[in-house]
Amino acid sequence: MAAECGSGNCEAWAARDPSGILSLYKFNRRAVQSDDVSVRITHCGVCYADVAWTRNILNNSMYPLVPGHEIAGVVTEVGADVKNFKVGDHVGVGTYVNSCRDCENCNSSLENYCSKGVFTFNGVDTDGTVTKGGYSSHIVVHDRYCFKIPDGYPLEKAAPLLCAGITVYTPMMRHNMNQPGKSLGVIGLGGLGHMAVKFGKAFGLKVTVISTSESKRKEAIDLLGADNFVLSSDKNEMESLKSSLHFIIDTASGDHPFDPYLSLLKVGGVMALLSFPSEIKVHPANLNLGGRSLSGSVTGGTKDTQEMINFCAANKIFPDIEMIKIDYANEALQRLVDRDVRFRFVIDIENSFK
């Protein structure tokens, strides 16, 4: 078993092949450099990206593969030039751990769009090593890509903010979806969707959840506080929403039509797409005749990420999670595929590697 799991200073769980099955693995993290922060990982959220890359769905997985990019933990060491973090700080690490730091996007705190950005796992870093994610005991990261988690904010709740939270927050802020009294539609009620509802309510919006599943009605309204729920397969319910929404956040992960949702927007309304369907088909009239916009977005830059974390702490916005140990990770990934989670799995890393 020792030979199979390898050796090194970091314990982890890794997939070895496209079956995606995770098991114990050891490897070496780099030594802390002058601008680095070493983080003892306490918690890591489970994202659909973990499924995609452990199972080689995108045909670019590099094994052994350690997933996880919703990371929360405690600083254990800082490099000589690090000024913003100290040992003992609570911090988070999100979906990327490096970028060129010199392009237009990096200089605008939009590092998530840097063409040389390095993903937190299954990326190739500047030293040629393949990055390994948060299903592990610790991580070493340049301080630019590390975020302060305010005192008192639970680390297990902070972890999902680093992907699910920022992925929703970024387009909401970009498109001014923080105007009290306006109306927001949220398509899909998973890890991202439930955060969209929480942000929407915090911004003072009237929030309608649009779902394919009637079973989500009660939790949307009673648990999350949505103002309205519409079953997308119910023509009458959908008709009642036509031209009524200022904004739509689309978190639906699978292929789905766009015209029925675009028709729900008011004149000048914006629909933000956060997922990756295999194609987008839109009748031009649904955009042109209503002056509507369909926009894309992916995670967020460093400035927005820290702002989002601070906003959640100040407004007591917490993801709804199901805590698991790492030896349940394989079951959790399959349950994620089966849409059997409410609303985000979080791995209790600190109690999984004892």
mmCIF file of C-alpha atoms in Angstrom:
data_model
loop_
_atom_site.group_PDB
_atom_site.id
_atom_site.type_symbol
_atom_site.label_atom_id
_atom_site.label_comp_id
_atom_site.label_asym_id
_atom_site.label_seq_id
_atom_site.Cartn_x
_atom_site.Cartn_y
_atom_site.Cartn_z
ATOM 1 C CA MET A 1 0.000 0.000 0.000
ATOM 2 C CA ALA A 2 2.848 2.391 0.863
ATOM 3 C CA ALA A 3 4.298 2.052 -2.628
ATOM 4 C CA GLU A 4 0.886 2.641 -4.190
ATOM 5 C CA CYS A 5 0.192 5.844 -2.258
ATOM 6 C CA GLY A 6 3.710 7.206 -2.728
ATOM 7 C CA SER A 7 5.700 9.338 -0.307
ATOM 8 C CA GLY A 8 6.074 13.015 0.469
ATOM 9 C CA ASN A 9 5.244 15.838 2.864
ATOM 10 C CA CYS A 10 1.582 16.159 1.854
ATOM 11 C CA GLU A 11 -1.181 13.609 2.358
ATOM 12 C CA ALA A 12 -4.007 13.624 -0.161
ATOM 13 C CA TRP A 13 -6.610 11.620 -1.992
ATOM 14 C CA ALA A 14 -6.060 11.298 -5.736
ATOM 15 C CA ALA A 15 -7.593 9.731 -8.828
ATOM 16 C CA ARG A 16 -5.202 7.535 -10.804
ATOM 17 C CA ASP A 17 -7.230 7.073 -13.983
ATOM 18 C CA PRO A 18 -10.514 8.111 -15.683
ATOM 19 C CA SER A 19 -12.557 5.897 -13.363
ATOM 20 C CA GLY A 20 -12.206 8.898 -11.076
ATOM 21 C CA ILE A 21 -11.905 6.678 -8.011
ATOM 22 C CA LEU A 22 -9.964 8.470 -5.285
ATOM 23 C CA SER A 23 -7.589 6.847 -2.818
ATOM 24 C CA LEU A 24 -4.770 7.813 -0.473
ATOM 25 C CA TYR A 25 -1.786 9.488 -2.108
ATOM 26 C CA LYS A 26 1.316 11.268 -0.861
ATOM 27 C CA PHE A 27 3.430 13.834 -2.691
ATOM 28 C CA ASN A 28 5.720 16.773 -1.995
ATOM 29 C CA ARG A 29 4.515 20.362 -1.897
ATOM 30 C CA ARG A 30 7.179 22.929 -2.771
ATOM 31 C CA ALA A 31 9.125 24.692 -0.049
ATOM 32 C CA VAL A 32 7.793 28.126 0.892
ATOM 33 C CA GLN A 33 9.317 30.814 -1.307
ATOM 34 C CA SER A 34 9.594 34.539 -0.547
ATOM 35 C CA ASP A 35 6.062 35.389 -1.739
ATOM 36 C CA ASP A 36 4.392 32.157 -0.631
ATOM 37 C CA VAL A 37 1.948 31.238 2.084
ATOM 38 C CA SER A 38 1.690 27.695 3.437
ATOM 39 C CA VAL A 39 -1.819 26.758 4.499
ATOM 40 C CA ARG A 40 -2.888 23.825 6.664
ATOM 41 C CA ILE A 41 -6.128 22.867 4.970
ATOM 42 C CA THR A 42 -9.046 22.391 7.331
ATOM 43 C CA HIS A 43 -11.891 22.154 4.797
ATOM 44 C CA CYS A 44 -12.429 21.740 1.065
ATOM 45 C CA GLY A 45 -15.692 22.086 -0.842
ATOM 46 C CA VAL A 46 -16.725 19.555 -3.473
ATOM 47 C CA CYS A 47 -17.397 21.109 -6.879
ATOM 48 C CA TYR A 48 -18.561 19.563 -10.152
ATOM 49 C CA ALA A 49 -15.118 20.460 -11.516
ATOM 50 C CA ASP A 50 -13.805 17.706 -9.246
ATOM 51 C CA VAL A 51 -15.990 15.218 -11.129
ATOM 52 C CA ALA A 52 -15.052 16.588 -14.541
ATOM 53 C CA TRP A 53 -11.316 16.304 -14.070
ATOM 54 C CA THR A 54 -11.079 13.163 -11.939
ATOM 55 C CA ARG A 55 -13.116 11.378 -14.625
ATOM 56 C CA ASN A 56 -11.290 13.023 -17.570
ATOM 57 C CA ILE A 57 -14.522 14.389 -19.022
ATOM 58 C CA LEU A 58 -12.562 17.184 -20.716
ATOM 59 C CA ASN A 59 -9.875 14.783 -22.012
ATOM 60 C CA ASN A 60 -7.021 16.717 -20.429
ATOM 61 C CA SER A 61 -6.633 15.144 -16.982
ATOM 62 C CA MET A 62 -3.126 14.502 -15.710
ATOM 63 C CA TYR A 63 -2.884 11.646 -13.218
ATOM 64 C CA PRO A 64 -2.390 11.214 -10.324
ATOM 65 C CA LEU A 65 -4.946 13.989 -9.926
ATOM 66 C CA VAL A 66 -5.749 15.624 -6.577
ATOM 67 C CA PRO A 67 -8.980 17.657 -6.986
ATOM 68 C CA GLY A 68 -10.416 20.465 -4.894
ATOM 69 C CA HIS A 69 -10.499 24.239 -5.408
ATOM 70 C CA GLU A 70 -12.714 25.463 -2.572
ATOM 71 C CA ILE A 71 -10.039 25.547 0.101
ATOM 72 C CA ALA A 72 -10.127 26.974 3.616
ATOM 73 C CA GLY A 73 -7.497 26.678 6.291
ATOM 74 C CA VAL A 74 -4.938 28.237 8.599
ATOM 75 C CA VAL A 75 -1.614 29.868 7.702
ATOM 76 C CA THR A 76 1.351 27.915 9.089
ATOM 77 C CA GLU A 77 4.257 29.699 7.370
ATOM 78 C CA VAL A 78 4.827 32.820 5.285
ATOM 79 C CA GLY A 79 7.662 33.839 2.974
ATOM 80 C CA ALA A 80 10.055 36.677 3.764
ATOM 81 C CA ASP A 81 8.284 39.155 1.461
ATOM 82 C CA VAL A 82 4.704 38.388 2.524
ATOM 83 C CA LYS A 83 3.112 41.387 4.243
ATOM 84 C CA ASN A 84 -0.631 40.655 4.217
ATOM 85 C CA PHE A 85 -0.695 37.326 6.037
ATOM 86 C CA LYS A 86 0.734 35.951 9.238
ATOM 87 C CA VAL A 87 0.879 32.562 10.927
ATOM 88 C CA GLY A 88 -2.521 31.704 12.389
ATOM 89 C CA ASP A 89 -4.589 33.690 9.884
ATOM 90 C CA HIS A 90 -7.690 32.023 8.483
ATOM 91 C CA VAL A 91 -7.491 32.032 4.693
ATOM 92 C CA GLY A 92 -9.003 30.616 1.523
ATOM 93 C CA VAL A 93 -7.646 29.508 -1.841
ATOM 94 C CA GLY A 94 -9.894 29.351 -4.886
ATOM 95 C CA THR A 95 -9.853 28.067 -8.442
ATOM 96 C CA TYR A 96 -6.458 29.394 -9.564
ATOM 97 C CA VAL A 97 -3.031 29.673 -7.934
ATOM 98 C CA ASN A 98 -1.025 31.628 -10.475
ATOM 99 C CA SER A 99 -1.230 34.024 -13.428
ATOM 100 C CA CYS A 100 1.221 36.123 -15.414
ATOM 101 C CA ARG A 101 0.683 39.171 -13.136
ATOM 102 C CA ASP A 102 1.545 41.482 -16.024
ATOM 103 C CA CYS A 103 -1.261 41.410 -18.598
ATOM 104 C CA GLU A 104 -4.233 43.756 -18.915
ATOM 105 C CA ASN A 105 -6.464 41.319 -17.049
ATOM 106 C CA CYS A 106 -4.042 40.747 -14.173
ATOM 107 C CA ASN A 107 -3.449 44.484 -13.870
ATOM 108 C CA SER A 108 -7.227 44.955 -13.601
ATOM 109 C CA SER A 109 -7.606 42.304 -10.862
ATOM 110 C CA LEU A 110 -9.230 39.978 -13.417
ATOM 111 C CA GLU A 111 -6.672 37.218 -12.988
ATOM 112 C CA ASN A 112 -9.364 34.626 -13.680
ATOM 113 C CA TYR A 113 -9.214 35.700 -17.346
ATOM 114 C CA CYS A 114 -5.409 35.665 -17.658
ATOM 115 C CA SER A 115 -4.398 33.523 -20.636
ATOM 116 C CA LYS A 116 -1.529 32.137 -18.554
ATOM 117 C CA GLY A 117 -3.606 31.437 -15.471
ATOM 118 C CA VAL A 118 -2.869 28.247 -13.563
ATOM 119 C CA PHE A 119 -5.725 26.192 -12.128
ATOM 120 C CA THR A 120 -5.468 25.068 -8.503
ATOM 121 C CA PHE A 121 -5.449 21.466 -9.671
ATOM 122 C CA ASN A 122 -4.625 19.801 -12.981
ATOM 123 C CA GLY A 123 -2.811 22.939 -14.107
ATOM 124 C CA VAL A 124 0.808 23.317 -15.137
ATOM 125 C CA ASP A 125 2.600 25.863 -12.977
ATOM 126 C CA THR A 126 5.471 28.074 -14.117
ATOM 127 C CA ASP A 127 8.019 25.563 -12.769
ATOM 128 C CA GLY A 128 6.504 22.812 -14.909
ATOM 129 C CA THR A 129 4.867 20.927 -12.046
ATOM 130 C CA VAL A 130 1.242 19.803 -12.199
ATOM 131 C CA THR A 131 -0.840 21.526 -9.540
ATOM 132 C CA LYS A 132 -2.663 19.472 -6.939
ATOM 133 C CA GLY A 133 -5.749 20.673 -5.118
ATOM 134 C CA GLY A 134 -7.433 20.806 -1.760
ATOM 135 C CA TYR A 135 -8.239 17.154 -1.099
ATOM 136 C CA SER A 136 -4.935 17.320 0.768
ATOM 137 C CA SER A 137 -3.394 18.213 4.109
ATOM 138 C CA HIS A 138 -1.751 21.491 3.069
ATOM 139 C CA ILE A 139 -1.055 23.782 0.132
ATOM 140 C CA VAL A 140 1.644 26.326 -0.699
ATOM 141 C CA VAL A 141 0.462 29.283 -2.757
ATOM 142 C CA HIS A 142 1.656 32.735 -3.826
ATOM 143 C CA ASP A 143 0.096 35.271 -1.484
ATOM 144 C CA ARG A 144 -1.716 37.072 -4.339
ATOM 145 C CA TYR A 145 -4.054 34.077 -4.701
ATOM 146 C CA CYS A 146 -4.771 33.697 -0.998
ATOM 147 C CA PHE A 147 -7.729 35.411 0.688
ATOM 148 C CA LYS A 148 -8.393 36.468 4.255
ATOM 149 C CA ILE A 149 -11.371 34.889 5.962
ATOM 150 C CA PRO A 150 -12.628 37.260 8.680
ATOM 151 C CA ASP A 151 -12.447 36.126 12.286
ATOM 152 C CA GLY A 152 -15.598 34.364 13.361
ATOM 153 C CA TYR A 153 -16.620 33.177 9.902
ATOM 154 C CA PRO A 154 -16.676 29.340 10.067
ATOM 155 C CA LEU A 155 -14.006 27.786 7.870
ATOM 156 C CA GLU A 156 -16.313 24.969 6.790
ATOM 157 C CA LYS A 157 -18.786 27.560 5.503
ATOM 158 C CA ALA A 158 -16.045 29.658 3.910
ATOM 159 C CA ALA A 159 -14.781 26.878 1.646
ATOM 160 C CA PRO A 160 -17.688 26.930 -0.879
ATOM 161 C CA LEU A 161 -17.367 30.700 -1.230
ATOM 162 C CA LEU A 162 -14.074 30.202 -3.090
ATOM 163 C CA CYS A 163 -15.821 28.783 -6.169
ATOM 164 C CA ALA A 164 -19.611 28.617 -5.816
ATOM 165 C CA GLY A 165 -19.798 31.948 -4.025
ATOM 166 C CA ILE A 166 -17.508 33.993 -6.246
ATOM 167 C CA THR A 167 -18.854 32.426 -9.456
ATOM 168 C CA VAL A 168 -22.275 33.847 -8.609
ATOM 169 C CA TYR A 169 -21.172 37.112 -7.000
ATOM 170 C CA THR A 170 -18.990 38.288 -9.908
ATOM 171 C CA PRO A 171 -21.684 38.564 -12.624
ATOM 172 C CA MET A 172 -24.191 39.921 -10.125
ATOM 173 C CA MET A 173 -21.871 42.816 -9.356
ATOM 174 C CA ARG A 174 -20.753 43.319 -12.957
ATOM 175 C CA HIS A 175 -24.365 43.660 -14.143
ATOM 176 C CA ASN A 176 -25.550 45.709 -11.148
ATOM 177 C CA MET A 177 -27.793 42.978 -9.808
ATOM 178 C CA ASN A 178 -27.562 44.586 -6.386
ATOM 179 C CA GLN A 179 -30.352 47.138 -6.812
ATOM 180 C CA PRO A 180 -32.996 46.717 -4.089
ATOM 181 C CA GLY A 181 -36.511 46.152 -5.368
ATOM 182 C CA LYS A 182 -35.514 44.701 -8.727
ATOM 183 C CA SER A 183 -36.298 41.124 -9.747
ATOM 184 C CA LEU A 184 -33.934 38.174 -10.134
ATOM 185 C CA GLY A 185 -34.580 34.750 -11.630
ATOM 186 C CA VAL A 186 -32.306 31.892 -10.579
ATOM 187 C CA ILE A 187 -32.214 28.855 -12.870
ATOM 188 C CA GLY A 188 -31.169 25.743 -10.979
ATOM 189 C CA LEU A 189 -30.937 25.271 -7.227
ATOM 190 C CA GLY A 190 -27.657 23.514 -6.548
ATOM 191 C CA GLY A 191 -24.419 24.789 -5.050
ATOM 192 C CA LEU A 192 -24.324 27.907 -7.238
ATOM 193 C CA GLY A 193 -28.077 28.474 -7.395
ATOM 194 C CA HIS A 194 -28.607 28.485 -3.664
ATOM 195 C CA MET A 195 -25.836 31.090 -3.310
ATOM 196 C CA ALA A 196 -27.522 33.222 -5.988
ATOM 197 C CA VAL A 197 -30.715 33.172 -3.913
ATOM 198 C CA LYS A 198 -28.801 34.170 -0.771
ATOM 199 C CA PHE A 199 -26.987 37.033 -2.524
ATOM 200 C CA GLY A 200 -30.200 38.158 -4.189
ATOM 201 C CA LYS A 201 -32.035 38.398 -0.893
ATOM 202 C CA ALA A 202 -29.080 40.197 0.709
ATOM 203 C CA PHE A 203 -29.181 42.731 -2.149
ATOM 204 C CA GLY A 204 -32.895 43.327 -1.575
ATOM 205 C CA LEU A 205 -34.063 41.685 -4.790
ATOM 206 C CA LYS A 206 -37.314 39.859 -5.421
ATOM 207 C CA VAL A 207 -36.026 36.346 -6.136
ATOM 208 C CA THR A 208 -37.757 33.683 -8.231
ATOM 209 C CA VAL A 209 -36.259 30.191 -8.434
ATOM 210 C CA ILE A 210 -36.842 28.409 -11.747
ATOM 211 C CA SER A 211 -36.294 24.663 -11.581
ATOM 212 C CA THR A 212 -37.052 21.426 -13.398
ATOM 213 C CA SER A 213 -37.761 19.751 -10.055
ATOM 214 C CA GLU A 214 -40.965 20.291 -8.092
ATOM 215 C CA SER A 215 -39.183 18.848 -5.055
ATOM 216 C CA LYS A 216 -37.105 22.049 -4.855
ATOM 217 C CA ARG A 217 -40.153 24.287 -4.292
ATOM 218 C CA LYS A 218 -40.338 23.917 -0.518
ATOM 219 C CA GLU A 219 -36.618 24.377 0.138
ATOM 220 C CA ALA A 220 -36.421 27.335 -2.262
ATOM 221 C CA ILE A 221 -39.119 29.251 -0.408
ATOM 222 C CA ASP A 222 -39.077 27.889 3.153
ATOM 223 C CA LEU A 223 -35.363 27.213 3.586
ATOM 224 C CA LEU A 224 -33.699 29.823 1.371
ATOM 225 C CA GLY A 225 -36.328 32.548 1.473
ATOM 226 C CA ALA A 226 -37.028 32.887 -2.249
ATOM 227 C CA ASP A 227 -40.106 34.966 -3.034
ATOM 228 C CA ASN A 228 -41.403 32.727 -5.794
ATOM 229 C CA PHE A 229 -40.839 29.316 -7.389
ATOM 230 C CA VAL A 230 -41.643 28.337 -10.953
ATOM 231 C CA LEU A 231 -41.500 24.865 -12.473
ATOM 232 C CA SER A 232 -39.898 25.315 -15.878
ATOM 233 C CA SER A 233 -42.006 22.536 -17.408
ATOM 234 C CA ASP A 234 -45.240 24.230 -16.365
ATOM 235 C CA LYS A 235 -46.277 26.434 -19.296
ATOM 236 C CA ASN A 236 -48.744 28.439 -17.254
ATOM 237 C CA GLU A 237 -46.219 29.222 -14.535
ATOM 238 C CA MET A 238 -43.606 30.213 -17.111
ATOM 239 C CA GLU A 239 -46.132 32.344 -18.993
ATOM 240 C CA SER A 240 -46.926 34.215 -15.788
ATOM 241 C CA LEU A 241 -43.266 35.298 -15.573
ATOM 242 C CA LYS A 242 -42.901 36.658 -19.121
ATOM 243 C CA SER A 243 -41.159 40.026 -19.372
ATOM 244 C CA SER A 244 -41.074 40.347 -15.574
ATOM 245 C CA LEU A 245 -37.442 39.836 -14.549
ATOM 246 C CA HIS A 246 -34.628 42.375 -14.574
ATOM 247 C CA PHE A 247 -31.948 39.699 -14.207
ATOM 248 C CA ILE A 248 -31.443 35.968 -14.539
ATOM 249 C CA ILE A 249 -28.577 33.888 -13.160
ATOM 250 C CA ASP A 250 -28.380 30.596 -15.091
ATOM 251 C CA THR A 251 -26.632 27.875 -13.077
ATOM 252 C CA ALA A 252 -28.168 24.851 -14.854
ATOM 253 C CA SER A 253 -25.324 22.437 -15.568
ATOM 254 C CA GLY A 254 -26.789 20.350 -18.380
ATOM 255 C CA ASP A 255 -27.974 21.209 -21.886
ATOM 256 C CA HIS A 256 -31.126 23.302 -21.817
ATOM 257 C CA PRO A 257 -33.071 25.720 -24.029
ATOM 258 C CA PHE A 258 -32.409 29.439 -23.721
ATOM 259 C CA ASP A 259 -35.333 31.120 -25.477
ATOM 260 C CA PRO A 260 -37.945 30.227 -22.820
ATOM 261 C CA TYR A 261 -35.790 31.867 -20.159
ATOM 262 C CA LEU A 262 -34.762 34.920 -22.187
ATOM 263 C CA SER A 263 -38.443 35.674 -22.768
ATOM 264 C CA LEU A 264 -38.840 36.114 -19.012
ATOM 265 C CA LEU A 265 -36.592 39.196 -19.041
ATOM 266 C CA LYS A 266 -37.870 42.751 -19.140
ATOM 267 C CA VAL A 267 -36.636 45.108 -21.848
ATOM 268 C CA GLY A 268 -32.921 45.600 -21.264
ATOM 269 C CA GLY A 269 -32.715 42.585 -18.972
ATOM 270 C CA VAL A 270 -29.545 40.534 -18.523
ATOM 271 C CA MET A 271 -29.128 36.770 -18.302
ATOM 272 C CA ALA A 272 -25.761 35.563 -17.002
ATOM 273 C CA LEU A 273 -24.640 32.056 -17.960
ATOM 274 C CA LEU A 274 -22.382 30.370 -15.408
ATOM 275 C CA SER A 275 -22.273 26.811 -16.749
ATOM 276 C CA PHE A 276 -20.957 25.094 -19.856
ATOM 277 C CA PRO A 277 -23.742 23.505 -21.925
ATOM 278 C CA SER A 278 -22.551 21.832 -25.125
ATOM 279 C CA GLU A 279 -24.171 24.564 -27.214
ATOM 280 C CA ILE A 280 -26.249 27.735 -27.006
ATOM 281 C CA LYS A 281 -29.171 28.199 -29.371
ATOM 282 C CA VAL A 282 -30.996 31.528 -29.245
ATOM 283 C CA HIS A 283 -33.534 33.072 -31.588
ATOM 284 C CA PRO A 284 -32.242 36.581 -32.331
ATOM 285 C CA ALA A 285 -35.688 38.064 -31.741
ATOM 286 C CA ASN A 286 -35.510 37.090 -28.075
ATOM 287 C CA LEU A 287 -32.465 39.323 -27.728
ATOM 288 C CA ASN A 288 -33.032 42.079 -30.263
ATOM 289 C CA LEU A 289 -36.717 42.844 -29.762
ATOM 290 C CA GLY A 290 -36.284 43.176 -26.021
ATOM 291 C CA GLY A 291 -32.862 44.758 -25.967
ATOM 292 C CA ARG A 292 -31.800 41.821 -23.833
ATOM 293 C CA SER A 293 -28.290 40.550 -23.161
ATOM 294 C CA LEU A 294 -26.868 37.056 -22.662
ATOM 295 C CA SER A 295 -23.560 37.191 -20.807
ATOM 296 C CA GLY A 296 -20.978 34.650 -19.694
ATOM 297 C CA SER A 297 -18.859 34.553 -16.562
ATOM 298 C CA VAL A 298 -16.370 32.317 -14.775
ATOM 299 C CA THR A 299 -15.226 32.582 -11.129
ATOM 300 C CA GLY A 300 -13.776 35.996 -10.251
ATOM 301 C CA GLY A 301 -10.657 38.089 -9.821
ATOM 302 C CA THR A 302 -8.715 38.534 -6.608
ATOM 303 C CA LYS A 303 -10.256 41.900 -5.718
ATOM 304 C CA ASP A 304 -13.819 40.635 -6.198
ATOM 305 C CA THR A 305 -13.088 37.417 -4.304
ATOM 306 C CA GLN A 306 -11.908 39.229 -1.183
ATOM 307 C CA GLU A 307 -14.817 41.673 -1.474
ATOM 308 C CA MET A 308 -17.276 38.772 -1.723
ATOM 309 C CA ILE A 309 -15.846 37.009 1.340
ATOM 310 C CA ASN A 310 -16.048 40.255 3.338
ATOM 311 C CA PHE A 311 -19.635 40.818 2.145
ATOM 312 C CA CYS A 312 -20.660 37.330 3.277
ATOM 313 C CA ALA A 313 -19.082 37.861 6.689
ATOM 314 C CA ALA A 314 -20.655 41.296 7.155
ATOM 315 C CA ASN A 315 -24.112 40.109 6.087
ATOM 316 C CA LYS A 316 -23.974 36.672 7.718
ATOM 317 C CA ILE A 317 -24.390 34.821 4.430
ATOM 318 C CA PHE A 318 -23.475 31.166 4.856
ATOM 319 C CA PRO A 319 -23.644 28.339 2.298
ATOM 320 C CA ASP A 320 -25.786 25.349 3.286
ATOM 321 C CA ILE A 321 -23.419 22.401 3.519
ATOM 322 C CA GLU A 322 -23.211 18.701 4.213
ATOM 323 C CA MET A 323 -19.955 17.900 5.989
ATOM 324 C CA ILE A 324 -18.176 14.660 5.125
ATOM 325 C CA LYS A 325 -14.852 12.948 5.797
ATOM 326 C CA ILE A 326 -12.511 12.374 2.892
ATOM 327 C CA ASP A 327 -13.118 8.620 2.875
ATOM 328 C CA TYR A 328 -16.665 9.467 1.694
ATOM 329 C CA ALA A 329 -15.388 11.536 -1.240
ATOM 330 C CA ASN A 330 -16.090 8.903 -3.910
ATOM 331 C CA GLU A 331 -19.700 8.568 -2.784
ATOM 332 C CA ALA A 332 -20.021 12.352 -2.584
ATOM 333 C CA LEU A 333 -18.807 12.826 -6.162
ATOM 334 C CA GLN A 334 -21.334 10.287 -7.409
ATOM 335 C CA ARG A 335 -24.100 11.937 -5.395
ATOM 336 C CA LEU A 336 -23.090 15.241 -6.982
ATOM 337 C CA VAL A 337 -23.556 13.673 -10.412
ATOM 338 C CA ASP A 338 -26.926 12.360 -9.248
ATOM 339 C CA ARG A 339 -27.856 15.842 -7.923
ATOM 340 C CA ASP A 340 -28.282 14.392 -4.464
ATOM 341 C CA VAL A 341 -26.774 17.120 -2.296
ATOM 342 C CA ARG A 342 -28.200 20.060 -0.382
ATOM 343 C CA PHE A 343 -26.374 22.207 -1.312
ATOM 344 C CA ARG A 344 -22.610 21.737 -1.067
ATOM 345 C CA PHE A 345 -20.466 18.908 0.234
ATOM 346 C CA VAL A 346 -17.538 20.093 2.327
ATOM 347 C CA ILE A 347 -14.739 17.725 3.299
ATOM 348 C CA ASP A 348 -13.557 17.927 6.895
ATOM 349 C CA ILE A 349 -9.899 17.722 5.932
ATOM 350 C CA GLU A 350 -8.396 18.425 9.362
ATOM 351 C CA ASN A 351 -10.115 15.391 10.874
ATOM 352 C CA SER A 352 -9.564 13.142 7.830
ATOM 353 C CA PHE A 353 -5.772 12.835 7.931
ATOM 354 C CA LYS A 354 -5.231 12.063 11.608
#
